[in-house]
Coordinates of C-alpha atoms and ligand atoms in Angstrom, one line a residue:
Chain A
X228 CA 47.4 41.1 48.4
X229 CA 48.4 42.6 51.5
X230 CA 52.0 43.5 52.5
X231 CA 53.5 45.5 55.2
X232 CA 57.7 46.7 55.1
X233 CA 59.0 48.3 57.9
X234 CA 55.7 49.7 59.6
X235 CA 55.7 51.4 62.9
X236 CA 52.6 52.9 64.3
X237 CA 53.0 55.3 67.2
X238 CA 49.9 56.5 68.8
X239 CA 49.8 60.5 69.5
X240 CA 51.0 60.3 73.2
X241 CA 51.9 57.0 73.3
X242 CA 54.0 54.1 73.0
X243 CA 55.1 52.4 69.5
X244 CA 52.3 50.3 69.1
X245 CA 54.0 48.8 66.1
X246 CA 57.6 48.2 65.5
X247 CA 59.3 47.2 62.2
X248 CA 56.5 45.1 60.7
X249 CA 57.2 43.5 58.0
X250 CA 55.0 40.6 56.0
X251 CA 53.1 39.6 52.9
X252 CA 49.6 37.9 52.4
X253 CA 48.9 36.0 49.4
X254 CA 45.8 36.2 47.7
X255 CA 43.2 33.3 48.4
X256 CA 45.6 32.9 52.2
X257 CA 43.8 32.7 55.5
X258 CA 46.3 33.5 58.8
X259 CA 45.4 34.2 62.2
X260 CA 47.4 37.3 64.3
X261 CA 47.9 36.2 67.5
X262 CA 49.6 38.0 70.8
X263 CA 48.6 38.6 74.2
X264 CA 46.3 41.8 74.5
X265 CA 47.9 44.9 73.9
X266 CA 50.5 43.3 71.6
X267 CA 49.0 45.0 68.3
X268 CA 46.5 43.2 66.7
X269 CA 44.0 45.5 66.6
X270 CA 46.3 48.3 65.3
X271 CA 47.3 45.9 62.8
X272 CA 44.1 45.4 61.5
X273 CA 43.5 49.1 61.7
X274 CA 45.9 50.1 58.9
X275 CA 44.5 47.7 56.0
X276 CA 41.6 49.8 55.6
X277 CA 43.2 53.2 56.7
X278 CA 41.3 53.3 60.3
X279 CA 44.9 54.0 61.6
X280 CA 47.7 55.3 59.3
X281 CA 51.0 53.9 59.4
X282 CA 54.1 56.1 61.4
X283 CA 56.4 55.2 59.0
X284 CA 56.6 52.1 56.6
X285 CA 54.0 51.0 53.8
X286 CA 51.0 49.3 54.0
X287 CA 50.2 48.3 50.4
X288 CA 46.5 46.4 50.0
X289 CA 45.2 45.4 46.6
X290 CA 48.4 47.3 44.7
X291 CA 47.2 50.6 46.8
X292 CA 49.9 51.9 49.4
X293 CA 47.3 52.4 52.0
X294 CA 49.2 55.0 54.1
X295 CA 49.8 57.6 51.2
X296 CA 46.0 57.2 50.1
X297 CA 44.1 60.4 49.8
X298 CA 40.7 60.9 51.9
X299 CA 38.3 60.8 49.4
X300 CA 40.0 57.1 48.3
X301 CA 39.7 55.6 51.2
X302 CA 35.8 54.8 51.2
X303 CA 36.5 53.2 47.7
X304 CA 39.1 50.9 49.9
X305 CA 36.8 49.8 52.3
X306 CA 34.3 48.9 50.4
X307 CA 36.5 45.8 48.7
X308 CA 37.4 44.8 52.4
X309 CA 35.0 42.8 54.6
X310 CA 35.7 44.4 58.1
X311 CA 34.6 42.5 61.4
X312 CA 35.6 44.5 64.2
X313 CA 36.2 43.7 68.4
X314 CA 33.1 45.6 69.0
X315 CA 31.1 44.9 66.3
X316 CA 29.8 47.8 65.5
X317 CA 25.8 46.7 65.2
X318 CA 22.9 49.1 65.0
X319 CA 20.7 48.6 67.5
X320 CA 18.0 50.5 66.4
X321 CA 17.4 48.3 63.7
X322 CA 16.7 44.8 62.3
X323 CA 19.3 41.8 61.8
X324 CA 18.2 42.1 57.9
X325 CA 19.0 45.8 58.1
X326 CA 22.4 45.6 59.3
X327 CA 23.0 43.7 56.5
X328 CA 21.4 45.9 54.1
X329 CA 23.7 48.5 55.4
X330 CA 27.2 48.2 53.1
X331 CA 24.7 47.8 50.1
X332 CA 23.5 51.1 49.7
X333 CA 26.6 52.7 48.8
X334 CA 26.7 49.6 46.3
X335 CA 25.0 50.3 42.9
X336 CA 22.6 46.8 43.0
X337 CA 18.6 47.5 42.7
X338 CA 17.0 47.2 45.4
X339 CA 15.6 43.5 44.9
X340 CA 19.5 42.6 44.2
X341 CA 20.5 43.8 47.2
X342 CA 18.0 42.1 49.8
X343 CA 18.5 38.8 47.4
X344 CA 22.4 39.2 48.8
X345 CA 21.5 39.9 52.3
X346 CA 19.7 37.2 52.5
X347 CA 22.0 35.2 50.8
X348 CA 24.7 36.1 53.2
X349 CA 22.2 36.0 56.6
X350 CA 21.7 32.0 55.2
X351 CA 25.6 31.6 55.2
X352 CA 26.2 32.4 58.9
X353 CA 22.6 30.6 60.0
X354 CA 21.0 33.8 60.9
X355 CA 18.3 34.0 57.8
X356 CA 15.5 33.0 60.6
X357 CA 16.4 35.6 62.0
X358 CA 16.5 38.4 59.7
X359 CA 13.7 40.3 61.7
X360 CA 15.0 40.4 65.2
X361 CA 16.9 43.5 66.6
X362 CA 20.2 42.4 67.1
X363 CA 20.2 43.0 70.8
X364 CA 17.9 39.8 70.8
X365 CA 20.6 38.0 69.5
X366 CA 23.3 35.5 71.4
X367 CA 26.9 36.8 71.5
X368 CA 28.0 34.2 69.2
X369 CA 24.9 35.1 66.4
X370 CA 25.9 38.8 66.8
X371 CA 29.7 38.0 65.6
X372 CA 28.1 35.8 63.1
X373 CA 25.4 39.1 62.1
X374 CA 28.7 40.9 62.1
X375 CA 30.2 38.6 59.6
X376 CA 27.1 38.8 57.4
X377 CA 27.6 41.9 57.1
X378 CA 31.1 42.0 56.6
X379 CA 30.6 39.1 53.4
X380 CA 28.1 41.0 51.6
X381 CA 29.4 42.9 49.5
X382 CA 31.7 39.7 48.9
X383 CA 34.9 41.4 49.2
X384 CA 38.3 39.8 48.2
X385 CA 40.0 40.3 51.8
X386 CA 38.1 39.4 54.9
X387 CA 39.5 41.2 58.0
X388 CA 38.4 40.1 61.9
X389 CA 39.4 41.4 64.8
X390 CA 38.8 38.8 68.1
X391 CA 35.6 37.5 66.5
X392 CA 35.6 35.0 69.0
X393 CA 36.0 37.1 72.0
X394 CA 33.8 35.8 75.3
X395 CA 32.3 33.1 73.0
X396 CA 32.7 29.1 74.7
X397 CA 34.7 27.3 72.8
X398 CA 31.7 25.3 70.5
X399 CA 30.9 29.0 69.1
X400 CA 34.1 30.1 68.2
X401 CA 34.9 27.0 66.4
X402 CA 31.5 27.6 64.8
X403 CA 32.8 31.3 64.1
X404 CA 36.0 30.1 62.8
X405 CA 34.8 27.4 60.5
X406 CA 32.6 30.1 59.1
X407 CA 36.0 32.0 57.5
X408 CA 37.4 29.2 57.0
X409 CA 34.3 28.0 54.0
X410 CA 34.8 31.9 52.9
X411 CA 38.7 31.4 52.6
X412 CA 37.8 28.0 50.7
X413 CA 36.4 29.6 47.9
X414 CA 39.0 32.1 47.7
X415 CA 39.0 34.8 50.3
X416 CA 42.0 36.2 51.8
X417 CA 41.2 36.3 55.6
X418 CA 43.3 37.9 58.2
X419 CA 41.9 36.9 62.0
X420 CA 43.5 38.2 65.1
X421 CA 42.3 35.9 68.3
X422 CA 44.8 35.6 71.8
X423 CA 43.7 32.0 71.5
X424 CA 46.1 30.4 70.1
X425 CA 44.6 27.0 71.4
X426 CA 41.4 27.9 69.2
X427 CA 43.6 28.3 66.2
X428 CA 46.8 25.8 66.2
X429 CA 43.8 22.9 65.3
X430 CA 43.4 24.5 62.0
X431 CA 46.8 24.1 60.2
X432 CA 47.1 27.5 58.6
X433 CA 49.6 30.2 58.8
X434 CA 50.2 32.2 62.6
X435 CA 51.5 35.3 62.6
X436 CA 52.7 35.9 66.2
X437 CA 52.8 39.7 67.9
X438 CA 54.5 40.7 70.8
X439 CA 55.3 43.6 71.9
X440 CA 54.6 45.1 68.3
X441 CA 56.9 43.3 66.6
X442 CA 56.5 39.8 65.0
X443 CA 58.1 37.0 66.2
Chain B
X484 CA 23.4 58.5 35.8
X485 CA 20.7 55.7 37.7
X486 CA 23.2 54.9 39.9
X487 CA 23.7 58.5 40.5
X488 CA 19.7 58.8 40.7
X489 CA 19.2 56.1 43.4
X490 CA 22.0 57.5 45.9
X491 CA 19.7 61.0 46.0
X492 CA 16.3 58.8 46.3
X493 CA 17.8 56.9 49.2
X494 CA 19.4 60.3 50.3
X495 CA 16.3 62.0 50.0
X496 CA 14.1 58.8 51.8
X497 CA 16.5 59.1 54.5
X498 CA 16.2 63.1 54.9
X499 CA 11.8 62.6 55.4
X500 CA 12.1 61.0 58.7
X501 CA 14.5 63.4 60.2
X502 CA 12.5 66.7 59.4
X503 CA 11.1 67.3 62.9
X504 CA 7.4 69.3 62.5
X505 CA 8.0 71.3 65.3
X506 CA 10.7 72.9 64.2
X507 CA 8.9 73.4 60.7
X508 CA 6.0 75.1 62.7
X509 CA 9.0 77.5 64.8
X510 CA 10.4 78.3 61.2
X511 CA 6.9 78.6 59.3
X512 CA 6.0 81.1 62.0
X513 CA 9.2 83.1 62.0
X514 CA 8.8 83.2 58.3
X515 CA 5.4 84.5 58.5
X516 CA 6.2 87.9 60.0
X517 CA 8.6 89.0 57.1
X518 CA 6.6 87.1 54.5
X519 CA 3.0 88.9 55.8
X520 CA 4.4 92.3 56.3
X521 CA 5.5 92.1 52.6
X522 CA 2.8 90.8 51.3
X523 CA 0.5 94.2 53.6
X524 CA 3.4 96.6 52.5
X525 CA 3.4 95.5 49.0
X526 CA -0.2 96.0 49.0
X527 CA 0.0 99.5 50.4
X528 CA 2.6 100.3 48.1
X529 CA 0.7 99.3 45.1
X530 CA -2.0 101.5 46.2
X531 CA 0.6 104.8 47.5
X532 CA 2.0 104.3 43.9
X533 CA -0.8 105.6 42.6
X534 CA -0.5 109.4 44.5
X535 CA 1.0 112.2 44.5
X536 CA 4.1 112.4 47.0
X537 CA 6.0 115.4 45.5
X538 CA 5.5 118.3 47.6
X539 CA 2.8 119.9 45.6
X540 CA 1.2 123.0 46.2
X541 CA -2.8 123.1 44.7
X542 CA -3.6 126.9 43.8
X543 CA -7.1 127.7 43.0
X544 CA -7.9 130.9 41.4
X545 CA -10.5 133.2 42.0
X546 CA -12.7 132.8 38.6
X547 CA -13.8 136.1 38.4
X548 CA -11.0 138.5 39.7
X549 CA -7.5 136.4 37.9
X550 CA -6.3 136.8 34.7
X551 CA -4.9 133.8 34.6
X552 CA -1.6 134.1 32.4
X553 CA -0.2 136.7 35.0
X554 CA -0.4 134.9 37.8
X555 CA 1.6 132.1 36.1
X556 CA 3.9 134.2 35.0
X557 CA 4.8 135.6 38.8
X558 CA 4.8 131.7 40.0
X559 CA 7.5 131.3 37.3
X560 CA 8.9 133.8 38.4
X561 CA 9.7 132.7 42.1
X562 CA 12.7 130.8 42.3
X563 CA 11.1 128.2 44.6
X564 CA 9.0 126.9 41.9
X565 CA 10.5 123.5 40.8
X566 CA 7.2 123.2 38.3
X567 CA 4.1 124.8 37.4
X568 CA 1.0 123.0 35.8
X569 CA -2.1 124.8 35.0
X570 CA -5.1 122.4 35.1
X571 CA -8.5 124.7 33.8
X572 CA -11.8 123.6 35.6
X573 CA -13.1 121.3 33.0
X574 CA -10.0 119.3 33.1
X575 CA -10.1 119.1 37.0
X576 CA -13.6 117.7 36.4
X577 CA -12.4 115.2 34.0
X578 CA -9.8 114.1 36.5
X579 CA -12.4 114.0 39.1
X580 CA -14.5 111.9 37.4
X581 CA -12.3 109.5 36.5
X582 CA -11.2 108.7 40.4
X583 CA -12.9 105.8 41.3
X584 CA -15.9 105.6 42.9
X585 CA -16.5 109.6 42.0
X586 CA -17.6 109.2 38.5
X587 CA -21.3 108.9 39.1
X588 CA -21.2 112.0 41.9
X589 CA -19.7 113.9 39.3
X590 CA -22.4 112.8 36.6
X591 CA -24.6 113.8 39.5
X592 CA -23.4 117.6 39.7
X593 CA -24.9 118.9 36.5
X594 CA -22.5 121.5 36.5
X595 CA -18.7 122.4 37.5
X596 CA -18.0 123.6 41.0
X597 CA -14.5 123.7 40.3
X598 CA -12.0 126.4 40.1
X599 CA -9.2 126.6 37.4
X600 CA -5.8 125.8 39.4
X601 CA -2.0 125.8 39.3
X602 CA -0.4 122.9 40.8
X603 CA 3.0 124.0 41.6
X604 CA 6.0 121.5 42.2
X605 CA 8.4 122.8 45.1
X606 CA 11.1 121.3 47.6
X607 CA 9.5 119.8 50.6
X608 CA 12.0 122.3 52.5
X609 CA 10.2 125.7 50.7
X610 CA 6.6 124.0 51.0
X611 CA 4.9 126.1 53.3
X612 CA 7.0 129.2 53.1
X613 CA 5.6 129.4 49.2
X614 CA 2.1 128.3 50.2
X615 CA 2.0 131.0 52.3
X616 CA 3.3 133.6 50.2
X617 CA 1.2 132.5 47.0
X618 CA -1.9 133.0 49.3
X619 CA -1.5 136.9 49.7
X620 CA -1.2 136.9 45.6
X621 CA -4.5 138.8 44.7
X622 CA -6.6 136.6 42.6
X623 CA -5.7 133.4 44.5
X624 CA -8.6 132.1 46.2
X625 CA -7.4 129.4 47.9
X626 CA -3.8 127.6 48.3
X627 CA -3.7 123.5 49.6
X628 CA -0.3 122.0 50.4
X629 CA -1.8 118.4 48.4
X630 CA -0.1 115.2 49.6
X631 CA 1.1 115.7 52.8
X632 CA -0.2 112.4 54.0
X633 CA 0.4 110.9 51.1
X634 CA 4.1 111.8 51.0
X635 CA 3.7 111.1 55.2
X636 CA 2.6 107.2 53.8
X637 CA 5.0 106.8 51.5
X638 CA 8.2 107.9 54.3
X639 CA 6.5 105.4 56.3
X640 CA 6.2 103.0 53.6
X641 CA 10.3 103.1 53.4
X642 CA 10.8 103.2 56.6
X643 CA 9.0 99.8 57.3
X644 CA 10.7 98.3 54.1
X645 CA 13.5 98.6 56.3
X646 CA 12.0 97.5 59.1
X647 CA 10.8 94.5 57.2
X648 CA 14.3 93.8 55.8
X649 CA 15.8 93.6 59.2
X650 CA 13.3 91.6 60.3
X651 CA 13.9 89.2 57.5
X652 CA 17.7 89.1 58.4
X653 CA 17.0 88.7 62.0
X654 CA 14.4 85.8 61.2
X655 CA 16.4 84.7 58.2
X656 CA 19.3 84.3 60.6
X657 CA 16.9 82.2 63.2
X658 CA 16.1 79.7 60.8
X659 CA 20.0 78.8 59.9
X660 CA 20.3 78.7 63.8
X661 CA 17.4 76.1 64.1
X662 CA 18.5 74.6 61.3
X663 CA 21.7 74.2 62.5
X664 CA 21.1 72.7 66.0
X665 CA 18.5 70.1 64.5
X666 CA 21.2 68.4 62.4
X667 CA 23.4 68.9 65.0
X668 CA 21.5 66.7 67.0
X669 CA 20.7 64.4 65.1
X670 CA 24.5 63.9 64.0
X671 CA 25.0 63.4 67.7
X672 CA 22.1 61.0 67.8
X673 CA 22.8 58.9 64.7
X674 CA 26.9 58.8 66.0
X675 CA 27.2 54.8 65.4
X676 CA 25.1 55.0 62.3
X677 CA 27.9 57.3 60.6
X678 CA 30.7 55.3 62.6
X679 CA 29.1 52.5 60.7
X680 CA 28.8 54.0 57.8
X681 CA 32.4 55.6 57.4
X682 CA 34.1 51.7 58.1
X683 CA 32.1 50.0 55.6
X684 CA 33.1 52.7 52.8
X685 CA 30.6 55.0 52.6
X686 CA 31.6 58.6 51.1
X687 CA 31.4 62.2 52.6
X688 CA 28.7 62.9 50.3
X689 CA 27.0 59.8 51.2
X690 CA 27.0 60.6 55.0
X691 CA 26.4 64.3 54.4
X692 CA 23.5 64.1 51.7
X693 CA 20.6 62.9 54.0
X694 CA 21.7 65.6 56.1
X695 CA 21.6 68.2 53.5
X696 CA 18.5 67.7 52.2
X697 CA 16.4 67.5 56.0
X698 CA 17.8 70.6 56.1
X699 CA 16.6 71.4 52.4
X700 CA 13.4 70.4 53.0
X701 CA 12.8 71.5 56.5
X702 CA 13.4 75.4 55.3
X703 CA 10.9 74.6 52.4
X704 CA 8.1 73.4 54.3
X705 CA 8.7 75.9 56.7
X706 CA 8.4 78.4 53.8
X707 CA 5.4 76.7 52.7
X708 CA 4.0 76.6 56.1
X709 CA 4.6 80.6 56.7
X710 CA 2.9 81.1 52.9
X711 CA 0.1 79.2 54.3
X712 CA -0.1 81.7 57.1
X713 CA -0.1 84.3 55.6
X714 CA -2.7 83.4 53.2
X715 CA -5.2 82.6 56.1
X716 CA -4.3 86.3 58.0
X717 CA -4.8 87.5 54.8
X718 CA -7.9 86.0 53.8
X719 CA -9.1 86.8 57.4
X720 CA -8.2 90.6 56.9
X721 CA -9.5 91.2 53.9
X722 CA -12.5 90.0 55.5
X723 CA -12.8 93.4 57.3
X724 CA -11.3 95.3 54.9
X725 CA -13.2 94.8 52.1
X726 CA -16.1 96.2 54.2
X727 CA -13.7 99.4 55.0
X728 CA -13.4 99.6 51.2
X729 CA -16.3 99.3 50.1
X730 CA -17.2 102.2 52.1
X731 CA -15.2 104.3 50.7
X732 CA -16.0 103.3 47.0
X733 CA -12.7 101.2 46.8
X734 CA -12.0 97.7 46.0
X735 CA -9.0 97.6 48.1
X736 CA -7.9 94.2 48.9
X737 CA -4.5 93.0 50.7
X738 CA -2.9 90.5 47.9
X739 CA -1.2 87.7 48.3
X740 CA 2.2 87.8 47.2
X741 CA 2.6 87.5 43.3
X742 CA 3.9 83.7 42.1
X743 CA 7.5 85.1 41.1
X744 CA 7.6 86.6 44.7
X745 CA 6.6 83.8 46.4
X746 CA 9.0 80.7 44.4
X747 CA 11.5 83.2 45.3
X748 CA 10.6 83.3 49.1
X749 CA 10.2 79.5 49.3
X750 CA 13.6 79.0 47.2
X751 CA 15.4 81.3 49.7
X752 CA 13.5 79.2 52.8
X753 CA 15.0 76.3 51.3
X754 CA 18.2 77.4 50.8
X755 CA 18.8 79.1 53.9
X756 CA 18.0 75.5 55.7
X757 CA 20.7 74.1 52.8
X758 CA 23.3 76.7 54.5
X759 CA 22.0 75.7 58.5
X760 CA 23.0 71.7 57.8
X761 CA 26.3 72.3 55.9
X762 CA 27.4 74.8 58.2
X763 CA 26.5 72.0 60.9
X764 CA 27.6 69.0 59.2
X765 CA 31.0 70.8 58.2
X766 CA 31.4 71.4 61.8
X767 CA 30.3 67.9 63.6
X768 CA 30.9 65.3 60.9
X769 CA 34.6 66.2 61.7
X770 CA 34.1 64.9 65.2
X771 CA 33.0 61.2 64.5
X772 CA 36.0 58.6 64.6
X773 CA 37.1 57.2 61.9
X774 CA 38.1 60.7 59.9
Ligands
ATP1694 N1 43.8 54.9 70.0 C1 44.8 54.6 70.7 N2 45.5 55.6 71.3 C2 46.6 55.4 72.0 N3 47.1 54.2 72.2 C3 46.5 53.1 71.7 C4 45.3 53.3 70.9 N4 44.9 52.1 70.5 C5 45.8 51.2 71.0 N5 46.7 51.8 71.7 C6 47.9 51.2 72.4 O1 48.6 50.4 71.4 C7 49.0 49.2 71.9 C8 48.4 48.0 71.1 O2 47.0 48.0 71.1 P1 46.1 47.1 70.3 O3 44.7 47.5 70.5 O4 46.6 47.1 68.9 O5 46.4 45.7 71.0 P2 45.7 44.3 70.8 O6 46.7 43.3 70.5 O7 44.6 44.4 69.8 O8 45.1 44.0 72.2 P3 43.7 43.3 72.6 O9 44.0 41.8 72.5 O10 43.5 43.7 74.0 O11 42.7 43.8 71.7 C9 48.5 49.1 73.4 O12 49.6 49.5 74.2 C10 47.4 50.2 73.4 O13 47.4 50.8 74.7
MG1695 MG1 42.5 44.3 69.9

């Protein structure tokens, strides 16, 4: 489902962030990247859905090797991943329901179709009550969760997170985590980088462990 | 094909909020200028059309002293003579008569005050040399170099068609420019939303459409707008004019550009806004993380 061989990623100016990477994912797995900050998870992340392109090695998502992908492709790739990223990446200037709404326009569902599945993915993170705020009114822990509505709605095959329970006490990011783990249950592959590997370890599933760019 | 349908209805519902009215009054006034002097040299045109603007000479002959045949034949004779057309008295009333506005002063006459005449076609560079010289011929009563302001109009005529055209540039020009900053902005402005927008898969032509058609639609209402404009100044000149005219037996009126004239100039509006927002979008789309 997802496989890296041999990928290094070196940022213009910079350091290797990535050094000889090499794993697979199976379809319907969930596993959690973990390393301290700066290890690479981010830039990890970053190459499934072409945000970053690979130094040298392949990156090969759904049969596709990512890194050779022209750049009219890659909005095609993106839209069968479910991204939730460090930052989030909300828009402010509009409603909870909204930001949902967002990934479906690009989508060919009518209209009433697509606020049926933003609603229906608002109600799997809890946040349907909510689907008029601004998400600036929300709680940290209900952004990440907006964020993961957002991500699910288009219900794509392989759900990728980056820290989605960054600065949240440890009650919400069990909440947060427990959410993936119901999407991984019915058959989502879900790659989660978190530094808390205390969070994690409780859940049994597979760690992938960074450090320095390389895995351990 | 509906899929295709709905992407340019949500394109196009996305474009309607970000055309800013002030700038559609800045280009609808800009537009005006070229758009109304047309629409006043057009009108003059139509009218200018209708004269003489050959350098002409008028020769009237003295009724009772010419014998008309020989005087032709020494004006064929002269090698500054382009033409020569003899127009007897009766004719010239005819003519006269048929101007507008003069047929009921000429039913009024009873009889013809007017000579037999030669209307000679020359350059405009051997116009008054061969006036003059015709005048001395014995027989000639009286010679009129016809059309001077007329062919004076019709220099000026072109001259302001040129005029007009580089203003049109010039303006033309403008509204890419103010077409170009808006969507400029509002790239700048709506930076997360395309950020956004690229991660969760959206297309160039996705991000790009909304753009293209504010700046689409912006040119066209500006067009309208300056179309409007120049229908009022119109409206309100011909006001005045039609008073002038009437005076003078004429029904001059300034017209509104024809239909053909006018799709055209709203097409181009529109088009021109088309070029200000892909030249814009080409240039800051680039800029927004992820490429
Ligand atoms: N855009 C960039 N340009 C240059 N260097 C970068 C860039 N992004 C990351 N890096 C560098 O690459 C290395 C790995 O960064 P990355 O963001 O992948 O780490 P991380 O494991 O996600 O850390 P954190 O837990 O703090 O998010 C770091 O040394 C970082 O400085
Ligand atoms: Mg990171």
């Amino acid at each position: 489902m997802v496989s890296f061989s041999a990928v290094a990623k070196r940022y213009r100016g910079g350091e290797e962030a990535l050094k000889e990477v090499t794993f697979s994912v199976e379809p319907g797995e969930l596993v959690f990247i973990t390393g301290r900050s700066g290890a690479g998870k981010s830039t990890l992340l970053k190459l499934i859905p072409a945000i970053e392109r690979p130094s040298s090695g392949a990156v090969i998502v759904n049969g596709q090797n990512v890194g050779a992908l022209k750049g009219s492709a890659i909005p095609y790739l993106r839209r069968n991943l479910g991204l939730v990223f460090q930052d989030q990446k909300l828009l402010y200037d509009r409603s909870v329901f909204e930001n949902v709404m967002l990934p479906l326009a690009f989508s060919t569902h009518s209209t009433n179709e697509a606020s049926r599945r933003a609603r229906a993915a608002l109600d799997k993170v809890g946040l349907l009550a909510r689907e008029r705020s601004n998400p600036i009114q929300l709680s940290g822990g209900e952004q990440q969760r907006l964020a993961i509505a957002r991500a699910v709605v288009n219900r794509p095959s392989i759900l990728i997170a980056d820290e989605p329970t960054a600065n949240l006490d440890a009650e919400s990011a069990r909440r947060i985590v427990d959410i993936f783990v119901e999407f991984n249950q019915v058959g989502v592959t879900v790659l989660i980088a978190t530094h808390d590997q205390g969070l994690v370890t409780q859940y049994g599933k597979r760690l992938l462990h960074l450090e320095g760019g390389r895995v351990q | 094909m509906k899929a295709w349908l709905r992407q340019h209805r949500h394109a196009f519902a996305r474009a309607l909020p970000r055309i800013e009215l002030l700038n559609v009054v800045v280009i609808g006034v800009a537009l005006a200028l070229p758009a109304g002097g047309y629409a006043l040299l057009e009108s003059v045109r139509a009218v200018a059309g209708r004269l003489a603007v050959e350098p002409q000479i008028s020769v009237f002959l003295d009724a009772k002293r010419t014998n008309v045949d020989a005087l032709g034949t020494i004006l064929k004779r002269d090698p500054r003579v382009v033409r020569l057309r003899y127009i007897p008295r009766d004719q010239a009333l005819k003519e006269l008569g048929a101007v507008q506005g003069m047929g009921e002063l000429v039913a009024a006459l009873g009889r013809n005050p007017l000579p037999d005449a030669y209307v000679v076609t020359t350059s405009e560079e051997n116009l008054e040399s061969l006036a003059k010289d015709v005048a001395k011929i014995p027989g000639v009563a009286q010679v009129q170099a016809d059309a001077l302001w007329a062919r004076r109009l019709a220099t000026l005529a072109r001259l302001a068609r040129t005029a007009l055209w580089l203003l049109a540039g010039v303006l033309g020009a403008a509204l890419i420019a103010v077409t170009f900053n808006t969507i400029r902005l509002q790239i700048l402005t709506q930076r997360d939303e395309i950020e956004v927008s690229k991660l969760i898969g959206a297309t160039d032509g996705f991000i790009r459409r909304p753009f293209y058609y504010a700046g689409l639609l912006q040119g066209l209402a500006g067009g309208a707008l300056a179309l409007v404009i120049v229908g009022g100044s119109l409206a309100l000149l011909n006001r005045e004019v039609r008073l002038l005219a009437e005076s003078y037996g004429s029904d001059f009126r300034f017209a509104f550009p024809r239909e053909p004239d006018s799709v055209a100039f709203l097409v181009l509006a529109g088009l021109l806004g088309w070029l200000g927002a892909h030249l814009s979008v080409s240039r800051h789309l680039k800029e927004i993380e992820p490429r």
